[in-house]
Amino acid sequence: KNEVEQSPQNLTAQEGEFITINCSYSVGISALHWLQQHPGGGIVSLFMLSSGKKKHGRLIATINIQEKHSSLHITASHPRDSAVYICAVSSFSSGSARQLTFGSGTQLTVLP
Amino acid sequence: NAGVTQTPKFQVLKTGQSMTLQCAQDMNHEYMSWYRQDPGMGLRLIHYSVGAGITDQGEVPNGYNVSRSTTEDFPLRLLSAAPSQTSVYFCASSTTGALGSQPQHFGDGTRLSIL
């Protein structure tokens, strides 16, 4: 079973701080997803990546396939960034279709 | 463009009752899936569909049925509700491509409590 481990589980930061959330996984994957879940519960896809780095606004996602590790960075954090950030990986299941395996999430709170 | 629409948003059931959680998407996505989210755990796949008329089981399928008669709709049926099925349920869809290899679009979730 592919396990996805996120760290830290909880993170509190002051507005403006640089934030890093880490994700490690145990088997070969075809893609890694970063998702954001707001307090209201809705889940939004932030990034999908299989190599290198992607950037969208103040968010940066990196992945190291050899080390089976990905990071999500938030620059100049803001209280509106407060949410649960979820890492998920796509790998072959016992069948033919790839399925997503999710980490348990990182609760980020950014204080003004 | 509504995206993925889930109904209801909240539901309380008694043990043994049955109900259907609705999921509809208007993006012509082939892939649709149902997840449950429990405290301290990652989302877990219940059932998924790679296209109309095709469904398959995920990690935690027991107690749930699905069908996919159209591309747009993917309802999840609880056959006989149990307290262990108290959870938040999410429906997701994605474009053509093996499940998980395309960006996922999620509904807003259904919070279900079984008494």
Tab-separated table of C-alpha atoms in Angstrom:
chain	number	residue	atom	x	y	z
A	1	LYS	CA	0.000	0.000	0.000
A	2	ASN	CA	1.350	3.391	-0.984
A	3	GLU	CA	1.531	5.644	2.023
A	4	VAL	CA	1.559	9.406	1.850
A	5	GLU	CA	2.988	11.233	4.835
A	6	GLN	CA	2.633	14.968	5.337
A	7	SER	CA	4.475	17.184	7.765
A	8	PRO	CA	3.797	19.087	9.810
A	9	GLN	CA	0.241	18.124	10.761
A	10	ASN	CA	-0.409	21.610	12.121
A	11	LEU	CA	1.366	24.844	11.337
A	12	THR	CA	0.808	28.332	12.719
A	13	ALA	CA	2.581	31.263	11.095
A	14	GLN	CA	2.595	35.032	11.264
A	15	GLU	CA	1.429	36.986	8.253
A	16	GLY	CA	4.271	37.491	5.810
A	17	GLU	CA	6.228	34.381	6.769
A	18	PHE	CA	7.545	31.865	4.231
A	19	ILE	CA	5.800	28.527	4.701
A	20	THR	CA	6.831	25.019	3.695
A	21	ILE	CA	4.664	21.910	3.831
A	22	ASN	CA	6.252	18.556	3.071
A	23	CYS	CA	4.939	15.369	1.501
A	24	SER	CA	6.724	12.011	1.300
A	25	TYR	CA	5.484	8.873	-0.413
A	26	SER	CA	6.663	5.303	-0.576
A	27	VAL	CA	6.252	3.929	-4.120
A	28	GLY	CA	6.615	5.021	-7.719
A	29	ILE	CA	4.026	7.492	-8.879
A	30	SER	CA	2.851	9.057	-12.101
A	31	ALA	CA	1.724	12.378	-10.623
A	32	LEU	CA	1.464	14.256	-7.344
A	33	HIS	CA	-1.364	16.623	-6.486
A	34	TRP	CA	-1.557	19.465	-4.004
A	35	LEU	CA	-5.066	20.390	-2.888
A	36	GLN	CA	-6.462	23.116	-0.652
A	37	GLN	CA	-9.473	22.615	1.606
A	38	HIS	CA	-11.013	25.756	3.036
A	39	PRO	CA	-12.830	25.955	6.379
A	40	GLY	CA	-16.128	25.718	4.509
A	41	GLY	CA	-15.053	22.282	3.336
A	42	GLY	CA	-14.638	22.685	-0.419
A	43	ILE	CA	-11.518	21.188	-2.021
A	44	VAL	CA	-9.629	22.941	-4.786
A	45	SER	CA	-6.808	21.544	-6.883
A	46	LEU	CA	-3.700	23.735	-6.638
A	47	PHE	CA	-1.070	21.798	-8.556
A	48	MET	CA	-0.507	18.559	-10.363
A	49	LEU	CA	3.130	17.755	-11.100
A	50	SER	CA	5.296	14.839	-12.089
A	51	SER	CA	8.698	16.542	-12.128
A	52	GLY	CA	10.459	19.792	-11.350
A	53	LYS	CA	8.638	22.821	-10.075
A	54	LYS	CA	5.436	24.744	-10.671
A	55	LYS	CA	4.506	28.249	-9.543
A	56	HIS	CA	1.155	29.998	-9.299
A	57	GLY	CA	1.131	33.386	-7.673
A	58	ARG	CA	2.617	33.032	-4.186
A	59	LEU	CA	2.444	29.240	-4.285
A	60	ILE	CA	5.317	27.045	-5.412
A	61	ALA	CA	5.297	23.256	-5.615
A	62	THR	CA	8.397	21.135	-6.112
A	63	ILE	CA	8.917	17.422	-6.483
A	64	ASN	CA	11.983	15.179	-6.277
A	65	ILE	CA	11.076	11.860	-7.857
A	66	GLN	CA	14.293	10.122	-6.777
A	67	GLU	CA	13.781	11.084	-3.132
A	68	LYS	CA	9.982	10.541	-3.306
A	69	HIS	CA	9.370	13.939	-1.783
A	70	SER	CA	7.417	17.071	-2.606
A	71	SER	CA	7.135	20.462	-0.966
A	72	LEU	CA	4.526	23.181	-1.137
A	73	HIS	CA	5.821	26.665	-0.409
A	74	ILE	CA	3.785	29.780	0.289
A	75	THR	CA	5.623	33.077	0.062
A	76	ALA	CA	4.438	36.206	1.924
A	77	SER	CA	1.715	34.243	3.708
A	78	HIS	CA	-1.640	35.882	4.396
A	79	PRO	CA	-4.523	34.984	6.731
A	80	ARG	CA	-6.587	34.000	3.694
A	81	ASP	CA	-4.076	31.179	3.113
A	82	SER	CA	-5.407	29.513	6.264
A	83	ALA	CA	-6.716	26.136	5.143
A	84	VAL	CA	-5.918	22.442	5.109
A	85	TYR	CA	-3.364	21.520	2.441
A	86	ILE	CA	-3.566	17.972	1.143
A	87	CYS	CA	-1.014	15.987	-0.818
A	88	ALA	CA	-2.181	13.108	-3.026
A	89	VAL	CA	-0.289	10.758	-5.326
A	90	SER	CA	-1.375	8.836	-8.380
A	91	SER	CA	-0.046	5.294	-8.606
A	92	PHE	CA	-1.133	2.036	-10.147
A	93	SER	CA	-3.494	0.088	-7.943
A	94	SER	CA	-3.773	-3.670	-8.054
A	95	GLY	CA	-5.963	-3.162	-11.101
A	96	SER	CA	-5.184	-1.218	-14.212
A	97	ALA	CA	-6.502	2.178	-13.248
A	98	ARG	CA	-4.385	4.607	-11.318
A	99	GLN	CA	-5.953	5.760	-8.092
A	100	LEU	CA	-5.210	8.648	-5.804
A	101	THR	CA	-3.823	8.077	-2.323
A	102	PHE	CA	-4.196	11.047	0.001
A	103	GLY	CA	-2.198	12.344	2.910
A	104	SER	CA	-4.081	13.331	6.047
A	105	GLY	CA	-3.492	17.017	5.439
A	106	THR	CA	-1.666	19.936	7.040
A	107	GLN	CA	-3.759	22.489	8.910
A	108	LEU	CA	-2.245	25.921	8.256
A	109	THR	CA	-3.240	28.950	10.304
A	110	VAL	CA	-1.800	32.341	9.365
A	111	LEU	CA	-2.213	34.987	12.040
A	112	PRO	CA	-2.513	38.692	11.179
B	1	ASN	CA	-20.303	26.623	-15.513
B	2	ALA	CA	-21.336	24.879	-12.265
B	3	GLY	CA	-18.500	22.319	-12.133
B	4	VAL	CA	-19.256	19.445	-9.750
B	5	THR	CA	-22.527	19.747	-7.827
B	6	GLN	CA	-23.304	17.611	-4.802
B	7	THR	CA	-26.646	17.375	-3.027
B	8	PRO	CA	-27.596	17.447	-0.251
B	9	LYS	CA	-24.975	19.436	1.671
B	10	PHE	CA	-26.104	18.014	5.023
B	11	GLN	CA	-28.112	14.947	5.967
B	12	VAL	CA	-29.002	13.137	9.175
B	13	LEU	CA	-30.161	9.541	8.944
B	14	LYS	CA	-31.195	6.858	11.354
B	15	THR	CA	-29.420	3.515	11.388
B	16	GLY	CA	-30.883	1.242	8.737
B	17	GLN	CA	-32.242	3.968	6.488
B	18	SER	CA	-31.167	4.201	2.889
B	19	MET	CA	-30.416	7.282	0.848
B	20	THR	CA	-28.744	8.511	-2.315
B	21	LEU	CA	-26.098	11.204	-2.474
B	22	GLN	CA	-26.274	12.998	-5.789
B	23	CYS	CA	-23.311	14.141	-7.873
B	24	ALA	CA	-23.490	15.880	-11.221
B	25	GLN	CA	-20.819	17.512	-13.379
B	26	ASP	CA	-21.237	19.677	-16.449
B	27	MET	CA	-17.674	19.487	-17.789
B	28	ASN	CA	-18.149	16.321	-19.856
B	29	HIS	CA	-15.583	14.542	-17.680
B	30	GLU	CA	-15.253	10.812	-18.171
B	31	TYR	CA	-13.794	10.031	-14.763
B	32	MET	CA	-15.868	10.429	-11.608
B	33	SER	CA	-15.224	9.191	-8.101
B	34	TRP	CA	-16.596	9.209	-4.573
B	35	TYR	CA	-14.437	9.702	-1.480
B	36	ARG	CA	-15.111	9.811	2.206
B	37	GLN	CA	-13.169	12.039	4.589
B	38	ASP	CA	-12.855	11.093	8.234
B	39	PRO	CA	-11.028	13.018	10.991
B	40	GLY	CA	-7.275	12.360	11.025
B	41	MET	CA	-7.391	10.331	7.831
B	42	GLY	CA	-6.850	11.135	4.207
B	43	LEU	CA	-9.681	10.945	1.725
B	44	ARG	CA	-10.457	7.346	0.873
B	45	LEU	CA	-11.865	6.155	-2.425
B	46	ILE	CA	-15.245	4.432	-2.231
B	47	HIS	CA	-16.146	3.830	-5.888
B	48	TYR	CA	-15.115	5.282	-9.204
B	49	SER	CA	-16.218	5.311	-12.825
B	50	VAL	CA	-14.138	5.647	-15.986
B	51	GLY	CA	-17.163	6.360	-18.166
B	52	ALA	CA	-20.889	5.840	-18.572
B	53	GLY	CA	-21.851	2.265	-17.796
B	54	ILE	CA	-18.519	1.430	-16.118
B	55	THR	CA	-17.934	1.467	-12.369
B	56	ASP	CA	-15.417	-0.140	-10.045
B	57	GLN	CA	-14.690	-0.437	-6.362
B	58	GLY	CA	-12.193	1.645	-4.484
B	59	GLU	CA	-10.595	1.172	-1.099
B	60	VAL	CA	-13.743	1.223	1.071
B	61	PRO	CA	-16.722	0.087	-1.039
B	62	ASN	CA	-18.685	-1.957	1.510
B	63	GLY	CA	-22.151	-0.590	2.232
B	64	TYR	CA	-22.235	1.610	-0.864
B	65	ASN	CA	-23.510	1.190	-4.419
B	66	VAL	CA	-22.988	3.367	-7.469
B	67	SER	CA	-24.208	3.528	-11.036
B	68	ARG	CA	-23.230	5.638	-14.035
B	69	SER	CA	-26.050	5.743	-16.539
B	70	THR	CA	-24.978	9.106	-17.996
B	71	THR	CA	-21.683	10.967	-18.289
B	72	GLU	CA	-23.025	13.751	-16.070
B	73	ASP	CA	-24.376	11.866	-13.050
B	74	PHE	CA	-22.741	9.541	-10.525
B	75	PRO	CA	-25.025	8.879	-7.538
B	76	LEU	CA	-23.818	7.101	-4.394
B	77	ARG	CA	-26.331	4.918	-2.578
B	78	LEU	CA	-26.150	3.916	1.060
B	79	LEU	CA	-28.060	0.663	1.273
B	80	SER	CA	-28.594	0.436	5.046
B	81	ALA	CA	-26.948	3.305	6.897
B	82	ALA	CA	-24.644	2.499	9.814
B	83	PRO	CA	-23.014	4.878	12.331
B	84	SER	CA	-19.615	3.971	10.823
B	85	GLN	CA	-20.730	5.717	7.647
B	86	THR	CA	-20.896	9.069	9.416
B	87	SER	CA	-18.458	11.103	7.357
B	88	VAL	CA	-18.030	13.878	4.832
B	89	TYR	CA	-18.450	12.626	1.290
B	90	PHE	CA	-16.823	14.205	-1.739
B	91	CYS	CA	-17.491	13.605	-5.389
B	92	ALA	CA	-14.749	14.407	-7.898
B	93	SER	CA	-14.338	14.353	-11.649
B	94	SER	CA	-11.508	14.644	-14.136
B	95	THR	CA	-10.942	14.599	-17.865
B	96	THR	CA	-9.874	11.713	-20.009
B	97	GLY	CA	-6.824	9.944	-18.700
B	98	ALA	CA	-6.130	7.363	-16.058
B	99	LEU	CA	-7.664	8.273	-12.725
B	100	GLY	CA	-5.314	10.555	-10.857
B	101	SER	CA	-3.301	11.679	-13.864
B	102	GLN	CA	-5.413	14.763	-14.471
B	103	PRO	CA	-6.385	17.659	-12.182
B	104	GLN	CA	-9.294	16.718	-9.994
B	105	HIS	CA	-12.452	18.828	-9.662
B	106	PHE	CA	-14.263	18.358	-6.367
B	107	GLY	CA	-17.777	19.055	-5.229
B	108	ASP	CA	-18.416	20.968	-1.999
B	109	GLY	CA	-19.080	17.802	-0.021
B	110	THR	CA	-22.010	16.205	1.797
B	111	ARG	CA	-21.829	16.035	5.584
B	112	LEU	CA	-23.668	12.870	6.623
B	113	SER	CA	-24.520	11.862	10.189
B	114	ILE	CA	-25.951	8.453	11.034
B	115	LEU	CA	-27.662	8.198	14.415
